[in-house]
mmCIF file of C-alpha atoms in Angstrom:
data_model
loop_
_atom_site.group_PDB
_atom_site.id
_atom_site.type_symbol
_atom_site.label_atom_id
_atom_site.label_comp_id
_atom_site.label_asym_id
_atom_site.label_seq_id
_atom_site.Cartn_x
_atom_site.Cartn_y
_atom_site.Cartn_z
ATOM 1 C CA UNK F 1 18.124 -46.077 -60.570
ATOM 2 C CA UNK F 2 15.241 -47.389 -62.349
ATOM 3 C CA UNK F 3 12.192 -46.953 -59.908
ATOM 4 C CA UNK F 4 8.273 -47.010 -60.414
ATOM 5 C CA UNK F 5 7.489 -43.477 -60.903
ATOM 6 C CA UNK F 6 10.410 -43.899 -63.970
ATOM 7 C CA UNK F 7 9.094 -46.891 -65.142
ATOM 8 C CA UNK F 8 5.228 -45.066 -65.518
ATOM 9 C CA UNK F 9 6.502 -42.431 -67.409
ATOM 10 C CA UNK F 10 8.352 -44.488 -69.571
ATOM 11 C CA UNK F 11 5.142 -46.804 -70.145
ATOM 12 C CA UNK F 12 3.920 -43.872 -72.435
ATOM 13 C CA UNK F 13 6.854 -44.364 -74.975
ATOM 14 C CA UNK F 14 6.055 -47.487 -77.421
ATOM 15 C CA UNK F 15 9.539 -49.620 -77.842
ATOM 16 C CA UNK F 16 10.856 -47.756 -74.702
ATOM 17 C CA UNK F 17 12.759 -49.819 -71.724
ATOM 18 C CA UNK F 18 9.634 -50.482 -69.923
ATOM 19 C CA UNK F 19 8.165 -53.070 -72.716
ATOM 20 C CA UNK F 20 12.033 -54.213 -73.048
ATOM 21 C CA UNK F 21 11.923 -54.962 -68.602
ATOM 22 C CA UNK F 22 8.452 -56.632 -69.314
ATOM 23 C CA UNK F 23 9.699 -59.071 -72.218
ATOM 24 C CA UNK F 24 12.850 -59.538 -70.385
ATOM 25 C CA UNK F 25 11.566 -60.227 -66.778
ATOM 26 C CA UNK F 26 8.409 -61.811 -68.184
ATOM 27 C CA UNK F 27 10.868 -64.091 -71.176
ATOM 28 C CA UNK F 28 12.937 -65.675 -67.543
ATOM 29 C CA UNK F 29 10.719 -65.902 -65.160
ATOM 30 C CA UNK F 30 8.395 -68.464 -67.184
ATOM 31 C CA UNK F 31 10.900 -69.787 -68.717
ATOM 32 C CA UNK F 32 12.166 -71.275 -65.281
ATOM 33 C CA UNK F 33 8.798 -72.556 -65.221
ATOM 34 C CA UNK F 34 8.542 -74.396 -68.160
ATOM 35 C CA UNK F 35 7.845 -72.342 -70.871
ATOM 36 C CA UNK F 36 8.617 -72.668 -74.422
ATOM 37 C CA UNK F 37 8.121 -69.332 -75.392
ATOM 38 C CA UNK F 38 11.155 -67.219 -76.732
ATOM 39 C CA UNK F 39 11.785 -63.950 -76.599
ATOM 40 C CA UNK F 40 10.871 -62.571 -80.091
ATOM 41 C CA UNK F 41 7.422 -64.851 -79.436
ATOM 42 C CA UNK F 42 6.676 -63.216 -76.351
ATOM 43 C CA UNK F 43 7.227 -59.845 -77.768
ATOM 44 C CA UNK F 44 5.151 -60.595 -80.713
ATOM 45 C CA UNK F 45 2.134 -61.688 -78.378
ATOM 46 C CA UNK F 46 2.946 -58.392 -76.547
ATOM 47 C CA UNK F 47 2.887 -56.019 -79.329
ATOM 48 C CA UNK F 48 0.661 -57.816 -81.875
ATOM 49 C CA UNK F 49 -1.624 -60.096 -79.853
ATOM 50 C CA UNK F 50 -0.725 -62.885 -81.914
ATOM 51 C CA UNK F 51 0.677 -66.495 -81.049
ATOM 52 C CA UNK F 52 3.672 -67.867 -83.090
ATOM 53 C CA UNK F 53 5.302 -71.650 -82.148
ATOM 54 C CA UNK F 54 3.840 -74.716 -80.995
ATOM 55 C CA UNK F 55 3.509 -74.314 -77.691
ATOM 56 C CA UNK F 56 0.869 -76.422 -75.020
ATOM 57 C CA UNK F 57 -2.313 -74.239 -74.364
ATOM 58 C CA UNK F 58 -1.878 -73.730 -70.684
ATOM 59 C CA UNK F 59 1.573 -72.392 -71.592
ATOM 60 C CA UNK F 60 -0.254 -69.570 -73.638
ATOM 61 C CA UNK F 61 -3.150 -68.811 -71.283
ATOM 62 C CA UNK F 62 -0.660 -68.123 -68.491
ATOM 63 C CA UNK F 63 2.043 -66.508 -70.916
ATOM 64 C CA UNK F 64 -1.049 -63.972 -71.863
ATOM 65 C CA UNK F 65 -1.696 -63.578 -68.192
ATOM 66 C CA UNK F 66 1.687 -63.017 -67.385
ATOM 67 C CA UNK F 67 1.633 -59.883 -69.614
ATOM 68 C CA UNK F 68 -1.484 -59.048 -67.656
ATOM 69 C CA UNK F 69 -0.065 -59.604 -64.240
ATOM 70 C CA UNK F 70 2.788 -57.473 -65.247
ATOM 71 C CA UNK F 71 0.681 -54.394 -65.937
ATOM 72 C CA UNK F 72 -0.990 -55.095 -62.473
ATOM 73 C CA UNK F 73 2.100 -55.022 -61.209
ATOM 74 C CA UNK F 74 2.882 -51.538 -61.914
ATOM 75 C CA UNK F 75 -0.407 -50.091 -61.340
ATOM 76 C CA UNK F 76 -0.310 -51.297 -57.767
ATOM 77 C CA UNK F 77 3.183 -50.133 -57.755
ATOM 78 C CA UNK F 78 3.166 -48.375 -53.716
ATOM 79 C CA UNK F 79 0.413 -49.947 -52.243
ATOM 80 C CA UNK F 80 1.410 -52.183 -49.481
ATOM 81 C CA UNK F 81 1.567 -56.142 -50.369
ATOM 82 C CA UNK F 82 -0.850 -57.626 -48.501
ATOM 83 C CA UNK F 83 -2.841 -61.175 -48.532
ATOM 84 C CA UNK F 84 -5.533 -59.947 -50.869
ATOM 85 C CA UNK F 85 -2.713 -58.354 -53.359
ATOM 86 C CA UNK F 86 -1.282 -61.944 -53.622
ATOM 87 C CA UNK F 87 -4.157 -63.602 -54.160
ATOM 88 C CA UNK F 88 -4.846 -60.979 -56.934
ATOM 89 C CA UNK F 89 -1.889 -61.762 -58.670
ATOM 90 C CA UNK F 90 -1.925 -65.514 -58.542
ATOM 91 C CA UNK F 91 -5.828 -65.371 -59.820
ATOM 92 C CA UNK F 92 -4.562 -63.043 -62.821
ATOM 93 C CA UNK F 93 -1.725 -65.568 -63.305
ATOM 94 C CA UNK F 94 -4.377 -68.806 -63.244
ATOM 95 C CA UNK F 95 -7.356 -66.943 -65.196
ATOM 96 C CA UNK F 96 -8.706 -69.343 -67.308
ATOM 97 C CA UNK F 97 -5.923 -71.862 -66.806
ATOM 98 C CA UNK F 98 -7.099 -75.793 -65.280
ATOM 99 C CA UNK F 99 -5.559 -74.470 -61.801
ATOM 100 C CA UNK F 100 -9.011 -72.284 -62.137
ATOM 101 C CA UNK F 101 -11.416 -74.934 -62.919
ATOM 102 C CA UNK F 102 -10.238 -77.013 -60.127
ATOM 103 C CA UNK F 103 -10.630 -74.249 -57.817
ATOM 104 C CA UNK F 104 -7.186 -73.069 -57.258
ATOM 105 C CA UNK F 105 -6.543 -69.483 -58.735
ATOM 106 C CA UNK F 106 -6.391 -66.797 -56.228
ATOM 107 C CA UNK F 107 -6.530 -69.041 -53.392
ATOM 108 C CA UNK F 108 -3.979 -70.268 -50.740
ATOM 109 C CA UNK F 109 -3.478 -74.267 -50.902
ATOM 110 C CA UNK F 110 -5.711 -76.896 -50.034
ATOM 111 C CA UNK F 111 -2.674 -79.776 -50.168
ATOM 112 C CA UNK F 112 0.594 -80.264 -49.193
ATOM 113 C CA UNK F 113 3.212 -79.323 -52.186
ATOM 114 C CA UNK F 114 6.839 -79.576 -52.636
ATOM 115 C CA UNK F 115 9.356 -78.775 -54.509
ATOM 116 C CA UNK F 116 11.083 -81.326 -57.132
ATOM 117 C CA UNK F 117 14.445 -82.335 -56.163
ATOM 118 C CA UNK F 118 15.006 -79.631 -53.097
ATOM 119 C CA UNK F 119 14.797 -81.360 -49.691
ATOM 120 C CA UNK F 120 13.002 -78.000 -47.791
ATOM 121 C CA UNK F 121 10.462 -78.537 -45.595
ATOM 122 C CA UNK F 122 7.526 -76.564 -46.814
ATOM 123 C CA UNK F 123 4.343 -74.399 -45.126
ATOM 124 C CA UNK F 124 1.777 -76.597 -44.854
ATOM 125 C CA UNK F 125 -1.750 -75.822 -46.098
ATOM 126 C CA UNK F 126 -3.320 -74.891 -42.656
ATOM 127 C CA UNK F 127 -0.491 -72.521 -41.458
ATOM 128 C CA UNK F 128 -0.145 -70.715 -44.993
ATOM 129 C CA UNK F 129 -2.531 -67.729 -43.702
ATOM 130 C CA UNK F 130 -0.509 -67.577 -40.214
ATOM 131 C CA UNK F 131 2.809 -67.092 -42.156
ATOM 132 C CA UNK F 132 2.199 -64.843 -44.532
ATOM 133 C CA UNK F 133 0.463 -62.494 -42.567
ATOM 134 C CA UNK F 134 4.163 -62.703 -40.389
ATOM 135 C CA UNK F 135 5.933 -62.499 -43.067
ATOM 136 C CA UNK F 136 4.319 -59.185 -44.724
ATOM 137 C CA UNK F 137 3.769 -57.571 -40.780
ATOM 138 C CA UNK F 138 8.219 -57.826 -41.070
ATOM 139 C CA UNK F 139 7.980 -56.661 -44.222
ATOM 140 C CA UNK F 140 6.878 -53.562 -43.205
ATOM 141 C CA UNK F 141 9.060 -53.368 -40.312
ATOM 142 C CA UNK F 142 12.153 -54.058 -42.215
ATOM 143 C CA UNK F 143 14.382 -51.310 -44.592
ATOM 144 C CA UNK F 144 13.434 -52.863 -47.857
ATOM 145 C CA UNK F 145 17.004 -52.859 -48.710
ATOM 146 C CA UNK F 146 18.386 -56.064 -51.256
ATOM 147 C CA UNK F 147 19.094 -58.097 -48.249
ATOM 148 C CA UNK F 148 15.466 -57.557 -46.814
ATOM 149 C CA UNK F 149 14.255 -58.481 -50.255
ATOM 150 C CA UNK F 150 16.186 -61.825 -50.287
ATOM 151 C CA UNK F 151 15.007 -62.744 -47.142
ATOM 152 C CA UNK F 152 11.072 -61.815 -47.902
ATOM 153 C CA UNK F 153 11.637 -64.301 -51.577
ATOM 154 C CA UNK F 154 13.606 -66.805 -49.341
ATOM 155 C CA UNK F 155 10.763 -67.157 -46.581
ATOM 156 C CA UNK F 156 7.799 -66.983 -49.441
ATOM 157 C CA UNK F 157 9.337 -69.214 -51.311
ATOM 158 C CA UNK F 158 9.485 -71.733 -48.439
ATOM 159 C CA UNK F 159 5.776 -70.998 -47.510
ATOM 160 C CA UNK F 160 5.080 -72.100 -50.919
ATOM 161 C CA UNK F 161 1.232 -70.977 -50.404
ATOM 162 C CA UNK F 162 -0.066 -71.524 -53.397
ATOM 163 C CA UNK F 163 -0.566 -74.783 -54.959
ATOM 164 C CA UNK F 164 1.216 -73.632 -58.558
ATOM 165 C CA UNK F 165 2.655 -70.676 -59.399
ATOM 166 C CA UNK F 166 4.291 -69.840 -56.697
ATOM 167 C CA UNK F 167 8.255 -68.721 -58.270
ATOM 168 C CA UNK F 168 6.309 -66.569 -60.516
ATOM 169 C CA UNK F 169 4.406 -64.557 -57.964
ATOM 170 C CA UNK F 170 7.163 -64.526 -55.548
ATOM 171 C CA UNK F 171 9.636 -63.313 -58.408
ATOM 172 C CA UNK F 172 7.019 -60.392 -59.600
ATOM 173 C CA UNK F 173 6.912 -59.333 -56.070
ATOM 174 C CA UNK F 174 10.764 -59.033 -55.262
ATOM 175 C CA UNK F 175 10.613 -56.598 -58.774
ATOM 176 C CA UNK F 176 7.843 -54.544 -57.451
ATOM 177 C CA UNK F 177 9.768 -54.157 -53.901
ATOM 178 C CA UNK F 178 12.638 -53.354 -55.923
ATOM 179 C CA UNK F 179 11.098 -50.996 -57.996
ATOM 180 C CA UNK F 180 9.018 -49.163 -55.109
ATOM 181 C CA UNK F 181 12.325 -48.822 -53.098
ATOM 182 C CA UNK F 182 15.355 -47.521 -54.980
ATOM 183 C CA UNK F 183 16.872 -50.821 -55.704
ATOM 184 C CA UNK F 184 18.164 -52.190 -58.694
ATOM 185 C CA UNK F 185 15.302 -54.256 -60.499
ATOM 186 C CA UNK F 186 16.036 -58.560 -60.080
ATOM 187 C CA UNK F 187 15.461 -60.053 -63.525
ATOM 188 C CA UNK F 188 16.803 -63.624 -62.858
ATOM 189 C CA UNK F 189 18.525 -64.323 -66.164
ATOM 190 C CA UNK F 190 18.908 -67.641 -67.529
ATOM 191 C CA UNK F 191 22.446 -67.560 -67.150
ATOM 192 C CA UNK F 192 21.966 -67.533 -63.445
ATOM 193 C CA UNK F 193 19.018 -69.936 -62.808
ATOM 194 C CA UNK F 194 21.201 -72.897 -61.570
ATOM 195 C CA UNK F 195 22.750 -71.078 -59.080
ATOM 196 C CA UNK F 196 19.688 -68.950 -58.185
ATOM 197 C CA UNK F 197 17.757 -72.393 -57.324
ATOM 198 C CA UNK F 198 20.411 -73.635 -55.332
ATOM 199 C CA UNK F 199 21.299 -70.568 -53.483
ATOM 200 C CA UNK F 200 17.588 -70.823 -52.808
ATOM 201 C CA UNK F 201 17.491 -74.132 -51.368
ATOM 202 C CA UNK F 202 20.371 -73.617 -49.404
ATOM 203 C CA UNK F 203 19.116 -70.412 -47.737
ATOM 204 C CA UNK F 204 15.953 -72.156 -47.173
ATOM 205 C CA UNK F 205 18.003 -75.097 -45.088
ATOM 206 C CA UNK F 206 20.700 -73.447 -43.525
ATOM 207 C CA UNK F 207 19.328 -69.660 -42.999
ATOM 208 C CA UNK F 208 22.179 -67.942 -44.388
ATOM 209 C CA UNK F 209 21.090 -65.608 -47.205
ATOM 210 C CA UNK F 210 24.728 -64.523 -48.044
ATOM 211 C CA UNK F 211 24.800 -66.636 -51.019
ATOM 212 C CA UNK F 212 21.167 -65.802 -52.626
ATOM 213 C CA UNK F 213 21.883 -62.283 -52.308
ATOM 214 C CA UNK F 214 25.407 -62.616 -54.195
ATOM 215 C CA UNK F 215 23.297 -64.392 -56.940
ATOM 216 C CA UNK F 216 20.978 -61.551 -57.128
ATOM 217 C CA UNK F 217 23.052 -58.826 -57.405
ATOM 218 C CA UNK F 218 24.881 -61.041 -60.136
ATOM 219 C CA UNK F 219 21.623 -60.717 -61.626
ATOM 220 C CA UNK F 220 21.487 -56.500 -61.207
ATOM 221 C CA UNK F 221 24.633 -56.059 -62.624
ATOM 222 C CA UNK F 222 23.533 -58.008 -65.885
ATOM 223 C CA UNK F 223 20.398 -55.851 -66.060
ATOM 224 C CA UNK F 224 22.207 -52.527 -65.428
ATOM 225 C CA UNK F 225 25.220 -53.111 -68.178
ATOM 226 C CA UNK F 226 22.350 -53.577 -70.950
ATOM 227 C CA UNK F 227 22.837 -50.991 -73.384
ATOM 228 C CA UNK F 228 19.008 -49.870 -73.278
ATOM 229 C CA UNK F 229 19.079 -49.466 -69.605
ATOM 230 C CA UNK F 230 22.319 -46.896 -69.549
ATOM 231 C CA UNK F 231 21.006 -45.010 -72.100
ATOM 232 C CA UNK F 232 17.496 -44.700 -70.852
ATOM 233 C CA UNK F 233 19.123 -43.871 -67.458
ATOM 234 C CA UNK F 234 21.474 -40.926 -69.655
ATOM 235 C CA UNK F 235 17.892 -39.553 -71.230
ATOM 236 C CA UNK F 236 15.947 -39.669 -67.947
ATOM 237 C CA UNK F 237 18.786 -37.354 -66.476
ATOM 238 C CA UNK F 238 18.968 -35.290 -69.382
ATOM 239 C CA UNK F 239 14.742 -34.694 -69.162
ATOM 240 C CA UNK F 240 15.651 -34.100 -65.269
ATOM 241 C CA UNK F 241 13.332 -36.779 -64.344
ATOM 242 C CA UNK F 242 16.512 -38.464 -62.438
#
């Protein structure tokens, strides 16, 4: 399986799977969020630094810092995920975005949020701090198997602690726990969005996870068939670095 130390060594290649895993993960994830940036645009920011569409400015500042939060990503790939590691990734996320000028990048939130058109009951703003330091103390106590990764997205998810941006962060953290522990990396393709929200939602009401975790490993078995991935798993073997 694809797992950090892989993905670091493959970072030295140019055109290798670990740009493909940062367009692809990267091309989803903010596309569930909104954004009208397409594959071939977001590669072309990636490689040449250069915008191509129409596309709203706040959509580009956090697209840019989405390719920024990725590489932070993997550089803290094995250190522990702790308060001040989220807040690091949701101020890379909001740098230079409005979220910042109003005072909300890297910070927990200061008002009650919810999410549009799911009836869950979310964290609210004063018991954010007492919940995620919970959450992360069972972290650590848990495997860190897929279903212990389910449940940590499930529960963050319903904390909700930021005021925006809070899919994005929660999805770049199930790939790094994936990543750091053996497990098959969670790009949630479009194809499976619908039922990844409500799988969500209903984990998040009735507390079984069964469903979200068959969703998710729909999602790994997508990733693993793509013909990049096999063969990169083939060379890595071959070089005996598998």
């Amino acid at each position: 399986m694809i797992t950090g130390k892989h993905l670091l060594e493959l970072r030295k290649y140019p055109n290798s799977l670990y740009f493909y895993l940062k367009v692809e993960f990267l091309f989803h994830s903010n596309k569930m969020e909104g954004s009208t940036f397409t594959e071939e645009q977001l590669g072309l920011l990636l490689d040449k630094r250069i915008v191509v569409g129409e596309h709203e400015l706040e959509d580009v500042k956090e697209t840019a810092n989405s390719l920024e939060l990725f590489e932070l990503m993997v550089n803290t790939l094995e250190e522990p995920i702790t308060d001040d590691l989220l807040l690091k990734f949701h101020n890379t996320l909001k740098k230079g975005t409005k979220d910042e000028e109003a005072g909300l990048s890297g910070t927990w939130k200061i008002y009650d949020n919810r999410i549009l058109g799911v009836p869950v009951k979310l964290t609210p703003p004063t018991l954010v701090r007492e919940r995620i330091k919970d959450l992360l103390y069972r972290w650590e106590l848990s495997n860190k198997y897929l279903p212990d990764i389910a449940e940590f997205h499930v529960e963050f998810e319903q904390i909700h602690p930021f005021q925006d941006g809070n899919g994005r962060i929660g999805r770049f953290i199930m790939l790094k726990q994936c990543l750091e522990n053996g497990i098959i990396p969670i790009v949630v393709d479009t194809e499976y969005v619908m039922e990844y929200r409500q799988e969500l939602g209903n984990a998040q009401i009735s507390g079984d996870r069964t469903g979200f975790i068959k969703v998710l490993e729909k999602c790994q078995l997508r990733f693993m068939q793509k013909e990049i991935v096999l063969n990169t798993l083939q060379s890595l073997k071959d070089r005996g670095l598998f």
